[in-house]
mmCIF file of C-alpha atoms in Angstrom:
data_model
loop_
_atom_site.group_PDB
_atom_site.id
_atom_site.type_symbol
_atom_site.label_atom_id
_atom_site.label_comp_id
_atom_site.label_asym_id
_atom_site.label_seq_id
_atom_site.Cartn_x
_atom_site.Cartn_y
_atom_site.Cartn_z
ATOM 1 C CA MET R 29 71.706 -14.460 -23.291
ATOM 2 C CA ALA R 30 75.114 -13.990 -24.919
ATOM 3 C CA ASN R 31 77.502 -16.894 -24.849
ATOM 4 C CA ILE R 32 79.968 -14.961 -22.724
ATOM 5 C CA HIS R 33 77.555 -15.203 -19.781
ATOM 6 C CA TYR R 34 77.648 -18.979 -19.732
ATOM 7 C CA PRO R 35 80.385 -20.806 -17.836
ATOM 8 C CA GLY R 36 82.896 -22.245 -20.279
ATOM 9 C CA PRO R 37 86.515 -23.287 -20.683
ATOM 10 C CA GLU R 38 87.604 -19.681 -20.084
ATOM 11 C CA THR R 39 85.987 -19.565 -16.644
ATOM 12 C CA ILE R 40 85.799 -23.192 -15.455
ATOM 13 C CA HIS R 41 89.225 -24.196 -14.192
ATOM 14 C CA ARG R 42 89.820 -27.932 -14.602
ATOM 15 C CA HIS R 43 92.666 -29.821 -12.951
ATOM 16 C CA VAL R 44 93.302 -33.568 -12.873
ATOM 17 C CA LEU R 45 95.442 -34.823 -10.002
ATOM 18 C CA ALA R 46 97.903 -37.691 -10.272
ATOM 19 C CA ASN R 47 95.586 -39.917 -8.187
ATOM 20 C CA GLY R 48 92.764 -39.634 -10.751
ATOM 21 C CA LEU R 49 90.668 -36.939 -9.072
ATOM 22 C CA THR R 50 89.284 -34.154 -11.292
ATOM 23 C CA ILE R 51 88.810 -30.700 -9.729
ATOM 24 C CA LEU R 52 86.551 -28.093 -11.334
ATOM 25 C CA ALA R 53 86.653 -24.580 -9.881
ATOM 26 C CA TYR R 54 84.431 -21.650 -10.827
ATOM 27 C CA GLU R 55 84.664 -18.186 -9.306
ATOM 28 C CA ASN R 56 81.439 -16.423 -8.332
ATOM 29 C CA PHE R 57 81.863 -13.426 -6.034
ATOM 30 C CA ALA R 58 78.183 -12.462 -6.054
ATOM 31 C CA SER R 59 77.919 -13.773 -2.467
ATOM 32 C CA GLU R 60 80.283 -14.784 0.318
ATOM 33 C CA SER R 61 79.329 -18.444 0.110
ATOM 34 C CA VAL R 62 81.076 -21.463 -1.368
ATOM 35 C CA VAL R 63 79.470 -24.703 -2.521
ATOM 36 C CA VAL R 64 81.313 -27.986 -2.973
ATOM 37 C CA GLU R 65 79.751 -30.816 -4.962
ATOM 38 C CA GLY R 66 81.403 -34.117 -5.715
ATOM 39 C CA LEU R 67 81.049 -37.769 -6.505
ATOM 40 C CA VAL R 68 82.867 -41.050 -6.045
ATOM 41 C CA ARG R 69 82.277 -44.040 -8.347
ATOM 42 C CA ALA R 70 80.711 -46.025 -5.520
ATOM 43 C CA GLY R 71 77.055 -46.470 -6.445
ATOM 44 C CA ALA R 72 74.624 -49.322 -6.059
ATOM 45 C CA LEU R 73 75.933 -51.077 -9.180
ATOM 46 C CA GLY R 74 78.696 -52.340 -6.907
ATOM 47 C CA GLU R 75 76.360 -54.418 -4.728
ATOM 48 C CA SER R 76 74.755 -57.790 -5.382
ATOM 49 C CA ALA R 77 71.018 -58.439 -5.378
ATOM 50 C CA ASP R 78 71.110 -59.944 -1.903
ATOM 51 C CA GLN R 79 73.002 -56.882 -0.649
ATOM 52 C CA ALA R 80 70.489 -54.353 -2.009
ATOM 53 C CA GLY R 81 70.891 -51.137 -0.048
ATOM 54 C CA LEU R 82 74.572 -51.691 0.817
ATOM 55 C CA ALA R 83 75.902 -48.690 -1.124
ATOM 56 C CA ALA R 84 73.268 -46.383 0.351
ATOM 57 C CA PHE R 85 73.870 -47.790 3.843
ATOM 58 C CA THR R 86 77.621 -47.223 3.502
ATOM 59 C CA THR R 87 77.183 -43.694 2.173
ATOM 60 C CA ALA R 88 74.779 -42.737 4.966
ATOM 61 C CA LEU R 89 77.434 -43.710 7.521
ATOM 62 C CA LEU R 90 80.335 -41.722 6.083
ATOM 63 C CA ASP R 91 79.860 -38.701 8.339
ATOM 64 C CA ARG R 92 78.799 -40.733 11.386
ATOM 65 C CA GLY R 93 82.327 -40.824 12.777
ATOM 66 C CA THR R 94 85.851 -40.602 11.369
ATOM 67 C CA ALA R 95 89.326 -41.442 12.595
ATOM 68 C CA GLN R 96 89.587 -37.850 13.896
ATOM 69 C CA HIS R 97 86.056 -36.840 14.866
ATOM 70 C CA SER R 98 82.892 -38.356 16.303
ATOM 71 C CA PHE R 99 79.490 -37.739 14.730
ATOM 72 C CA ALA R 100 78.721 -35.225 17.482
ATOM 73 C CA ASP R 101 82.041 -33.441 16.944
ATOM 74 C CA ILE R 102 81.423 -33.127 13.211
ATOM 75 C CA TYR R 103 77.999 -31.556 13.547
ATOM 76 C CA GLU R 104 78.939 -29.340 16.463
ATOM 77 C CA ALA R 105 81.728 -27.891 14.331
ATOM 78 C CA LEU R 106 79.409 -27.389 11.338
ATOM 79 C CA GLU R 107 76.537 -25.900 13.327
ATOM 80 C CA GLY R 108 78.920 -23.505 15.018
ATOM 81 C CA VAL R 109 79.583 -21.760 11.710
ATOM 82 C CA GLY R 110 76.261 -22.416 9.931
ATOM 83 C CA ALA R 111 77.854 -24.811 7.434
ATOM 84 C CA ASP R 112 76.492 -28.073 6.059
ATOM 85 C CA ILE R 113 77.779 -31.295 4.510
ATOM 86 C CA TYR R 114 75.750 -34.112 2.949
ATOM 87 C CA PHE R 115 76.119 -37.559 1.397
ATOM 88 C CA SER R 116 73.754 -39.493 -0.867
ATOM 89 C CA CYS R 117 73.845 -42.431 -3.252
ATOM 90 C CA ASP R 118 72.441 -43.556 -6.586
ATOM 91 C CA LYS R 119 73.142 -46.351 -9.063
ATOM 92 C CA HIS R 120 76.447 -45.045 -10.377
ATOM 93 C CA THR R 121 77.869 -42.712 -7.747
ATOM 94 C CA ALA R 122 78.058 -41.797 -4.116
ATOM 95 C CA ASP R 123 77.492 -38.051 -4.049
ATOM 96 C CA PHE R 124 78.607 -35.510 -1.485
ATOM 97 C CA GLY R 125 78.684 -31.801 -0.943
ATOM 98 C CA ALA R 126 79.056 -28.869 1.380
ATOM 99 C CA SER R 127 77.951 -25.281 1.696
ATOM 100 C CA SER R 128 79.564 -22.633 3.867
ATOM 101 C CA LEU R 129 80.872 -19.115 4.021
ATOM 102 C CA VAL R 130 84.191 -18.665 2.262
ATOM 103 C CA GLU R 131 86.095 -18.441 5.546
ATOM 104 C CA ASP R 132 84.859 -21.915 6.522
ATOM 105 C CA VAL R 133 85.839 -23.779 3.347
ATOM 106 C CA ASP R 134 88.844 -25.369 5.048
ATOM 107 C CA LEU R 135 86.559 -26.851 7.699
ATOM 108 C CA THR R 136 84.027 -28.314 5.274
ATOM 109 C CA LEU R 137 86.686 -29.705 2.923
ATOM 110 C CA THR R 138 88.535 -31.285 5.848
ATOM 111 C CA LEU R 139 85.371 -32.929 7.166
ATOM 112 C CA LEU R 140 84.392 -34.146 3.699
ATOM 113 C CA ALA R 141 87.856 -35.618 3.201
ATOM 114 C CA GLU R 142 87.832 -37.331 6.597
ATOM 115 C CA SER R 143 84.369 -38.757 5.988
ATOM 116 C CA LEU R 144 85.255 -40.134 2.564
ATOM 117 C CA ARG R 145 88.736 -41.365 3.409
ATOM 118 C CA GLU R 146 88.595 -42.503 7.042
ATOM 119 C CA PRO R 147 85.063 -43.326 8.191
ATOM 120 C CA THR R 148 85.012 -45.625 11.224
ATOM 121 C CA PHE R 149 81.457 -46.985 10.896
ATOM 122 C CA PRO R 150 80.747 -47.079 14.648
ATOM 123 C CA ALA R 151 78.533 -50.020 15.580
ATOM 124 C CA GLN R 152 76.035 -47.749 17.355
ATOM 125 C CA GLN R 153 75.673 -45.618 14.228
ATOM 126 C CA VAL R 154 75.297 -48.716 12.042
ATOM 127 C CA ALA R 155 72.388 -49.791 14.235
ATOM 128 C CA GLN R 156 70.866 -46.303 14.123
ATOM 129 C CA ILE R 157 71.057 -45.966 10.330
ATOM 130 C CA ARG R 158 69.684 -49.468 9.930
ATOM 131 C CA GLY R 159 66.704 -48.546 12.098
ATOM 132 C CA GLN R 160 66.089 -45.308 10.203
ATOM 133 C CA THR R 161 66.266 -47.121 6.862
ATOM 134 C CA LEU R 162 63.875 -49.853 7.975
ATOM 135 C CA THR R 163 61.444 -47.167 9.188
ATOM 136 C CA SER R 164 61.684 -45.456 5.802
ATOM 137 C CA LEU R 165 60.909 -48.761 4.082
ATOM 138 C CA VAL R 166 57.813 -49.203 6.244
ATOM 139 C CA MET R 167 56.737 -45.718 5.165
ATOM 140 C CA ARG R 168 57.444 -46.616 1.531
ATOM 141 C CA ALA R 169 55.121 -49.601 1.785
ATOM 142 C CA ASN R 170 52.349 -47.186 2.756
ATOM 143 C CA ASP R 171 52.980 -44.638 -0.020
ATOM 144 C CA THR R 172 51.296 -45.167 -3.396
ATOM 145 C CA GLY R 173 53.815 -43.034 -5.283
ATOM 146 C CA ARG R 174 56.864 -44.794 -3.871
ATOM 147 C CA MET R 175 55.345 -48.228 -4.342
ATOM 148 C CA ALA R 176 54.428 -47.448 -7.949
ATOM 149 C CA ARG R 177 58.047 -46.409 -8.612
ATOM 150 C CA LEU R 178 59.384 -49.545 -6.938
ATOM 151 C CA ALA R 179 57.058 -51.824 -8.904
ATOM 152 C CA PHE R 180 57.722 -49.970 -12.165
ATOM 153 C CA HIS R 181 61.484 -50.464 -11.941
ATOM 154 C CA GLU R 182 61.157 -54.107 -10.932
ATOM 155 C CA LEU R 183 58.828 -54.729 -13.882
ATOM 156 C CA LEU R 184 60.844 -52.770 -16.447
ATOM 157 C CA TYR R 185 64.265 -54.098 -15.450
ATOM 158 C CA PRO R 186 63.905 -57.801 -14.570
ATOM 159 C CA GLU R 187 67.232 -59.387 -13.596
ATOM 160 C CA HIS R 188 68.928 -56.006 -14.085
ATOM 161 C CA PRO R 189 70.551 -53.828 -11.397
ATOM 162 C CA TYR R 190 68.288 -50.912 -12.374
ATOM 163 C CA GLY R 191 65.359 -53.030 -11.193
ATOM 164 C CA ARG R 192 66.602 -53.032 -7.600
ATOM 165 C CA SER R 193 65.859 -50.408 -4.998
ATOM 166 C CA VAL R 194 68.901 -48.289 -4.097
ATOM 167 C CA THR R 195 67.547 -48.064 -0.549
ATOM 168 C CA GLY R 196 67.105 -51.827 -0.402
ATOM 169 C CA TYR R 197 64.404 -54.015 1.117
ATOM 170 C CA PRO R 198 63.631 -54.921 4.732
ATOM 171 C CA ASN R 199 65.258 -58.354 4.472
ATOM 172 C CA THR R 200 68.413 -57.128 2.715
ATOM 173 C CA VAL R 201 68.915 -54.080 4.943
ATOM 174 C CA GLN R 202 68.398 -56.217 8.041
ATOM 175 C CA ALA R 203 71.064 -58.677 6.828
ATOM 176 C CA ILE R 204 73.820 -56.190 5.883
ATOM 177 C CA THR R 205 76.752 -56.473 8.269
ATOM 178 C CA ARG R 206 79.261 -53.882 9.429
ATOM 179 C CA GLU R 207 81.971 -56.006 7.814
ATOM 180 C CA GLU R 208 80.211 -55.793 4.434
ATOM 181 C CA ILE R 209 79.993 -52.004 4.827
ATOM 182 C CA ILE R 210 83.719 -51.765 5.573
ATOM 183 C CA GLN R 211 84.503 -53.990 2.589
ATOM 184 C CA PHE R 212 82.299 -51.952 0.228
ATOM 185 C CA HIS R 213 84.095 -48.798 1.319
ATOM 186 C CA GLN R 214 87.488 -50.406 0.728
ATOM 187 C CA ASP R 215 86.421 -51.706 -2.673
ATOM 188 C CA TYR R 216 84.884 -48.602 -4.216
ATOM 189 C CA PHE R 217 85.776 -45.441 -2.324
ATOM 190 C CA GLY R 218 88.906 -43.896 -3.769
ATOM 191 C CA PRO R 219 90.078 -40.970 -5.883
ATOM 192 C CA GLN R 220 90.102 -42.748 -9.257
ATOM 193 C CA GLY R 221 87.295 -41.208 -11.342
ATOM 194 C CA MET R 222 86.314 -38.865 -8.535
ATOM 195 C CA ILE R 223 85.000 -35.373 -9.381
ATOM 196 C CA ILE R 224 84.946 -32.349 -7.063
ATOM 197 C CA THR R 225 83.414 -29.047 -8.169
ATOM 198 C CA ILE R 226 83.887 -25.944 -6.041
ATOM 199 C CA VAL R 227 81.961 -22.762 -6.828
ATOM 200 C CA GLY R 228 81.777 -19.442 -5.022
ATOM 201 C CA ALA R 229 83.665 -16.494 -3.598
ATOM 202 C CA ILE R 230 87.111 -18.039 -3.798
ATOM 203 C CA GLU R 231 89.829 -17.679 -6.391
ATOM 204 C CA ALA R 232 90.029 -20.756 -8.604
ATOM 205 C CA GLU R 233 93.714 -21.387 -7.934
ATOM 206 C CA LYS R 234 93.156 -21.200 -4.192
ATOM 207 C CA ALA R 235 90.172 -23.554 -4.466
ATOM 208 C CA VAL R 236 92.277 -26.102 -6.361
ATOM 209 C CA GLU R 237 95.032 -25.788 -3.751
ATOM 210 C CA LYS R 238 92.600 -26.394 -0.887
ATOM 211 C CA VAL R 239 91.025 -29.456 -2.497
ATOM 212 C CA THR R 240 94.467 -30.827 -3.390
ATOM 213 C CA ALA R 241 95.667 -30.328 0.181
ATOM 214 C CA VAL R 242 93.040 -32.702 1.622
ATOM 215 C CA PHE R 243 92.541 -35.141 -1.266
ATOM 216 C CA GLY R 244 95.759 -35.055 -3.311
ATOM 217 C CA ASP R 245 97.554 -37.706 -1.259
ATOM 218 C CA TRP R 246 94.585 -40.098 -1.183
ATOM 219 C CA HIS R 247 95.379 -43.431 -2.759
ATOM 220 C CA ASN R 248 93.423 -46.667 -2.626
ATOM 221 C CA PRO R 249 95.360 -49.376 -4.484
ATOM 222 C CA GLN R 250 92.419 -51.742 -3.863
ATOM 223 C CA GLN R 251 89.844 -49.455 -5.487
ATOM 224 C CA LYS R 252 87.760 -51.414 -7.978
ATOM 225 C CA PRO R 253 86.074 -49.926 -11.038
ATOM 226 C CA LEU R 254 82.327 -49.860 -10.544
ATOM 227 C CA PRO R 255 80.588 -52.402 -12.804
ATOM 228 C CA ALA R 256 78.930 -50.796 -15.815
ATOM 229 C CA ALA R 257 75.174 -50.923 -16.188
ATOM 230 C CA PRO R 258 74.304 -53.569 -18.785
ATOM 231 C CA PRO R 259 71.936 -52.713 -21.656
ATOM 232 C CA ALA R 260 68.238 -52.993 -20.883
ATOM 233 C CA PRO R 261 65.936 -54.220 -23.642
ATOM 234 C CA ARG R 262 62.401 -52.942 -23.987
ATOM 235 C CA PRO R 263 59.606 -55.200 -22.872
ATOM 236 C CA ALA R 264 58.605 -57.455 -25.773
ATOM 237 C CA ARG R 265 55.004 -56.396 -25.205
ATOM 238 C CA LEU R 266 52.932 -54.398 -22.776
ATOM 239 C CA VAL R 267 53.588 -55.708 -19.266
ATOM 240 C CA ARG R 268 51.653 -54.594 -16.228
ATOM 241 C CA THR R 269 51.509 -54.970 -12.464
ATOM 242 C CA HIS R 270 49.237 -53.689 -9.720
ATOM 243 C CA ILE R 271 50.213 -53.185 -6.088
ATOM 244 C CA PRO R 272 46.976 -53.427 -4.091
ATOM 245 C CA MET R 273 46.687 -50.721 -1.423
ATOM 246 C CA PRO R 274 42.989 -50.883 -0.534
ATOM 247 C CA ASP R 275 43.067 -48.294 2.237
ATOM 248 C CA LYS R 276 44.213 -45.490 -0.079
ATOM 249 C CA ALA R 277 42.058 -42.918 -1.839
ATOM 250 C CA GLN R 278 44.456 -42.371 -4.770
ATOM 251 C CA SER R 279 46.159 -44.596 -7.292
ATOM 252 C CA ASP R 280 49.578 -43.750 -8.711
ATOM 253 C CA ILE R 281 50.506 -44.780 -12.247
ATOM 254 C CA LEU R 282 53.937 -45.064 -13.819
ATOM 255 C CA LEU R 283 54.475 -46.283 -17.354
ATOM 256 C CA GLY R 284 57.554 -46.218 -19.531
ATOM 257 C CA LEU R 285 60.518 -47.984 -21.065
ATOM 258 C CA PRO R 286 64.328 -47.730 -21.013
ATOM 259 C CA GLY R 287 65.565 -44.444 -22.406
ATOM 260 C CA PRO R 288 68.717 -43.203 -24.166
ATOM 261 C CA LEU R 289 72.055 -42.653 -22.477
ATOM 262 C CA ARG R 290 72.865 -39.028 -21.696
ATOM 263 C CA THR R 291 75.676 -39.275 -24.249
ATOM 264 C CA ALA R 292 73.448 -40.516 -27.099
ATOM 265 C CA PRO R 293 73.895 -38.264 -30.172
ATOM 266 C CA ASP R 294 70.142 -37.599 -30.310
ATOM 267 C CA TYR R 295 69.646 -37.212 -26.560
ATOM 268 C CA LEU R 296 68.680 -33.536 -26.847
ATOM 269 C CA ASP R 297 66.116 -34.420 -29.528
ATOM 270 C CA ALA R 298 64.562 -36.927 -27.116
ATOM 271 C CA SER R 299 64.808 -34.483 -24.237
ATOM 272 C CA LEU R 300 63.035 -31.692 -26.115
ATOM 273 C CA MET R 301 60.432 -34.195 -27.306
ATOM 274 C CA ASN R 302 59.792 -35.066 -23.656
ATOM 275 C CA THR R 303 59.564 -31.377 -22.721
ATOM 276 C CA ILE R 304 56.720 -31.021 -25.214
ATOM 277 C CA LEU R 305 55.094 -34.253 -24.138
ATOM 278 C CA GLY R 306 55.089 -33.929 -20.379
ATOM 279 C CA VAL R 307 56.974 -30.930 -18.963
ATOM 280 C CA PHE R 308 56.321 -27.520 -20.520
ATOM 281 C CA GLY R 309 53.510 -25.359 -19.162
ATOM 282 C CA MET R 310 50.923 -27.410 -17.285
ATOM 283 C CA MET R 311 53.070 -30.572 -17.596
ATOM 284 C CA GLY R 312 53.016 -30.644 -21.397
ATOM 285 C CA ARG R 313 50.565 -32.442 -23.618
ATOM 286 C CA ILE R 314 50.050 -35.209 -21.067
ATOM 287 C CA GLY R 315 49.147 -32.725 -18.361
ATOM 288 C CA GLN R 316 46.912 -30.795 -20.740
ATOM 289 C CA SER R 317 45.003 -33.899 -21.803
ATOM 290 C CA VAL R 318 44.874 -35.969 -18.633
ATOM 291 C CA ARG R 319 44.602 -33.219 -16.046
ATOM 292 C CA GLU R 320 43.218 -30.106 -17.679
ATOM 293 C CA GLU R 321 40.900 -31.401 -20.401
ATOM 294 C CA GLN R 322 39.708 -34.710 -18.963
ATOM 295 C CA GLY R 323 40.030 -33.825 -15.288
ATOM 296 C CA LEU R 324 41.368 -37.275 -14.478
ATOM 297 C CA ALA R 325 44.529 -36.579 -12.532
ATOM 298 C CA TYR R 326 45.834 -34.673 -9.561
ATOM 299 C CA TYR R 327 49.074 -34.541 -11.498
ATOM 300 C CA ALA R 328 50.291 -35.967 -14.818
ATOM 301 C CA TYR R 329 53.713 -35.542 -16.386
ATOM 302 C CA SER R 330 56.588 -37.310 -18.124
ATOM 303 C CA ARG R 331 60.315 -37.410 -17.503
ATOM 304 C CA LEU R 332 63.463 -38.450 -19.307
ATOM 305 C CA GLN R 333 66.345 -39.317 -16.980
ATOM 306 C CA GLY R 334 69.521 -39.138 -19.035
ATOM 307 C CA SER R 335 72.168 -41.116 -17.179
ATOM 308 C CA LEU R 336 75.325 -43.196 -17.503
ATOM 309 C CA GLY R 337 73.076 -46.226 -18.026
ATOM 310 C CA PRO R 338 69.675 -47.058 -19.561
ATOM 311 C CA ALA R 339 67.588 -44.956 -17.166
ATOM 312 C CA PRO R 340 63.896 -44.822 -18.070
ATOM 313 C CA TRP R 341 61.644 -42.499 -19.930
ATOM 314 C CA PHE R 342 58.414 -42.577 -17.979
ATOM 315 C CA ALA R 343 55.075 -40.880 -17.528
ATOM 316 C CA GLY R 344 53.282 -40.654 -14.212
ATOM 317 C CA ALA R 345 49.880 -39.667 -12.899
ATOM 318 C CA GLY R 346 47.988 -39.644 -9.638
ATOM 319 C CA VAL R 347 44.306 -40.419 -10.154
ATOM 320 C CA ALA R 348 41.156 -41.673 -8.510
ATOM 321 C CA PRO R 349 41.105 -45.504 -8.635
ATOM 322 C CA ASP R 350 38.168 -45.572 -11.033
ATOM 323 C CA ASP R 351 40.051 -43.344 -13.520
ATOM 324 C CA VAL R 352 43.195 -45.474 -13.869
ATOM 325 C CA GLU R 353 42.293 -47.080 -17.204
ATOM 326 C CA GLN R 354 41.150 -43.838 -18.784
ATOM 327 C CA ALA R 355 44.322 -42.033 -17.662
ATOM 328 C CA ILE R 356 46.568 -44.781 -19.071
ATOM 329 C CA ALA R 357 44.666 -44.666 -22.364
ATOM 330 C CA ALA R 358 45.028 -40.879 -22.505
ATOM 331 C CA ILE R 359 48.793 -41.016 -21.923
ATOM 332 C CA ARG R 360 49.214 -43.689 -24.592
ATOM 333 C CA ALA R 361 47.165 -41.557 -26.983
ATOM 334 C CA GLU R 362 49.561 -38.645 -26.472
ATOM 335 C CA ILE R 363 52.531 -40.933 -27.103
ATOM 336 C CA LYS R 364 50.913 -42.084 -30.351
ATOM 337 C CA ARG R 365 50.174 -38.507 -31.422
ATOM 338 C CA MET R 366 53.785 -37.513 -30.773
ATOM 339 C CA GLN R 367 54.964 -40.415 -32.942
ATOM 340 C CA GLU R 368 52.510 -39.928 -35.793
ATOM 341 C CA GLU R 369 52.248 -36.136 -36.092
ATOM 342 C CA ARG R 370 54.972 -33.534 -36.401
ATOM 343 C CA VAL R 371 54.976 -30.900 -33.690
ATOM 344 C CA PRO R 372 53.598 -27.552 -34.919
ATOM 345 C CA ALA R 373 56.287 -24.897 -35.334
ATOM 346 C CA GLU R 374 54.812 -22.597 -32.699
ATOM 347 C CA GLU R 375 54.599 -25.334 -30.067
ATOM 348 C CA LEU R 376 58.176 -26.374 -30.807
ATOM 349 C CA ALA R 377 59.386 -22.771 -30.566
ATOM 350 C CA ASP R 378 57.694 -22.313 -27.179
ATOM 351 C CA SER R 379 59.399 -25.389 -25.753
ATOM 352 C CA GLN R 380 62.741 -24.394 -27.245
ATOM 353 C CA ALA R 381 62.461 -20.958 -25.623
ATOM 354 C CA PHE R 382 61.572 -22.611 -22.317
ATOM 355 C CA ARG R 383 64.582 -24.920 -22.434
ATOM 356 C CA ILE R 384 67.003 -22.170 -23.438
ATOM 357 C CA GLY R 385 65.617 -19.805 -20.812
ATOM 358 C CA SER R 386 65.766 -22.388 -18.043
ATOM 359 C CA VAL R 387 69.565 -22.677 -18.244
ATOM 360 C CA PRO R 388 70.390 -19.190 -16.918
ATOM 361 C CA VAL R 389 67.833 -19.725 -14.163
ATOM 362 C CA SER R 390 69.581 -22.958 -13.135
ATOM 363 C CA LEU R 391 72.865 -21.041 -12.932
ATOM 364 C CA GLU R 392 71.614 -18.261 -10.659
ATOM 365 C CA ASN R 393 73.167 -19.662 -7.473
ATOM 366 C CA ASN R 394 76.292 -21.553 -6.493
ATOM 367 C CA SER R 395 74.462 -24.844 -5.993
ATOM 368 C CA GLY R 396 72.996 -24.721 -9.484
ATOM 369 C CA LEU R 397 76.336 -23.802 -11.007
ATOM 370 C CA ALA R 398 78.124 -26.628 -9.193
ATOM 371 C CA SER R 399 75.509 -29.177 -10.222
ATOM 372 C CA VAL R 400 75.585 -28.213 -13.893
ATOM 373 C CA ILE R 401 79.385 -28.051 -14.071
ATOM 374 C CA SER R 402 79.685 -31.452 -12.384
ATOM 375 C CA ASP R 403 77.290 -32.952 -14.934
ATOM 376 C CA LEU R 404 79.398 -31.600 -17.807
ATOM 377 C CA GLU R 405 82.367 -33.531 -16.454
ATOM 378 C CA LEU R 406 80.472 -36.667 -15.464
ATOM 379 C CA HIS R 407 79.009 -37.129 -18.940
ATOM 380 C CA GLY R 408 82.024 -35.858 -20.872
ATOM 381 C CA LEU R 409 80.005 -33.116 -22.555
ATOM 382 C CA GLY R 410 82.867 -30.617 -22.686
ATOM 383 C CA LEU R 411 83.362 -27.386 -20.753
ATOM 384 C CA ASP R 412 81.980 -25.366 -23.696
ATOM 385 C CA TYR R 413 78.685 -27.296 -23.779
ATOM 386 C CA LEU R 414 76.590 -24.582 -22.129
ATOM 387 C CA GLN R 415 77.847 -22.004 -24.611
ATOM 388 C CA HIS R 416 76.607 -24.160 -27.502
ATOM 389 C CA PHE R 417 73.414 -25.337 -25.793
ATOM 390 C CA PRO R 418 71.060 -22.592 -27.140
ATOM 391 C CA ASP R 419 72.157 -23.274 -30.722
ATOM 392 C CA LEU R 420 71.846 -27.036 -30.212
ATOM 393 C CA ILE R 421 68.256 -26.617 -29.018
ATOM 394 C CA ARG R 422 67.327 -24.141 -31.757
ATOM 395 C CA ALA R 423 68.619 -26.582 -34.384
ATOM 396 C CA ILE R 424 66.101 -29.268 -33.418
ATOM 397 C CA THR R 425 63.357 -29.554 -36.031
ATOM 398 C CA PRO R 426 59.855 -31.047 -35.932
ATOM 399 C CA GLU R 427 61.243 -33.964 -37.949
ATOM 400 C CA ARG R 428 63.930 -34.641 -35.327
ATOM 401 C CA VAL R 429 61.388 -34.491 -32.516
ATOM 402 C CA GLN R 430 59.147 -36.975 -34.312
ATOM 403 C CA ALA R 431 62.093 -39.253 -35.060
ATOM 404 C CA ALA R 432 63.043 -39.267 -31.367
ATOM 405 C CA ALA R 433 59.463 -40.128 -30.392
ATOM 406 C CA GLN R 434 59.397 -42.974 -32.894
ATOM 407 C CA LYS R 435 62.779 -44.279 -31.719
ATOM 408 C CA TYR R 436 62.486 -43.958 -27.948
ATOM 409 C CA LEU R 437 58.764 -44.232 -27.171
ATOM 410 C CA SER R 438 56.194 -46.965 -27.654
ATOM 411 C CA THR R 439 52.510 -47.458 -26.984
ATOM 412 C CA GLU R 440 52.916 -51.233 -26.716
ATOM 413 C CA GLN R 441 56.408 -52.094 -25.443
ATOM 414 C CA LEU R 442 55.662 -50.515 -22.093
ATOM 415 C CA ALA R 443 55.885 -51.404 -18.448
ATOM 416 C CA ILE R 444 52.860 -50.125 -16.504
ATOM 417 C CA ALA R 445 52.758 -50.131 -12.712
ATOM 418 C CA VAL R 446 49.797 -49.026 -10.623
ATOM 419 C CA ALA R 447 49.712 -48.754 -6.842
ATOM 420 C CA GLY R 448 46.434 -48.140 -5.041
ATOM 421 C CA PRO R 449 42.956 -49.594 -4.566
ATOM 422 C CA GLN R 450 41.332 -51.773 -7.184
ATOM 423 C CA ALA R 451 38.774 -49.925 -9.289
ATOM 424 C CA ALA R 452 35.176 -50.512 -8.390
ATOM 425 C CA SER R 453 33.669 -53.204 -10.595
#
């Protein structure tokens, strides 16, 4: 695809308001819809260990009542026009968004602004969200995949905020008070560092005007910068944990180690290496070996989560309990092969074509466009990044892939978490 087809500085309109909010607007008149995607620097890094779940709790309550509208009012208004707003939370940001027809953009932007700026945190809604969260945590305790993820992060990131559950734990969620929720909102929700991307059938200048109208006068002099994620060292050796779940038929495995920042100069080398290892085709080499050739797994894959902090590279598999050790050995063997042998040119070319071809697919709708454009801003990649992306991927050589595998992977300095029944002796 020619560069002109990719969004870039010529077509992404970027405006920074005096209060620190960055607006990105992109026109797409292929449909009558508009998507808004945004973030506030109010993630779980702002909570202490004994408040685990506070950021997520706060974010879940944003649209549960504002100074102008009750929860019922908000959703009656949205349902009446087929529009939608949402809020979610991760380590670094509280995320939000909306989708609607172009004629309803004023409504969705107004409700987003009210929810972010003036939530009232009604006591009844606090109790309801607490109950829903505690129910979800009970369900987590009965899910091998979720428990493997929880144990993996706790093992890989001891005494580190990445080791804590964003959702929290039954004891921490039960203890969070409405006053702590109000304080967290006052501390971290504000326009400084905020990003709003608006994509769809609306002129860019008009989109900027509409966002400015509802957010431009927002100021929070008390807004604190979110703490940065500290570095996370690799395990000194192979460390392992098992969460016994004897009533389950499947075991879930996660193994990995801290990965590179999204802004690392060789991040794309590591990312393409991971595509070869556990993504492309039938979940890459790991899927081919563990699932297809050895028939050990229901699924097997790997993932690299480029982030603002030391998010993990990890591989995962779902297997019969008696096949856990063989599956772990097979994954480690593929890691070793990636480190010791250069990728054949044809295999590299296939994965490069896959990565280059996946970008236009991700940009086919307004949601995909908004997500990608927001990421460009969040990670400071530059508005012309997509236009250079195909050349950046094509420039990666077998030597660079191998170097990334040697730098970022290990067969020994790994955290391994398994959740499920014990293997039969």
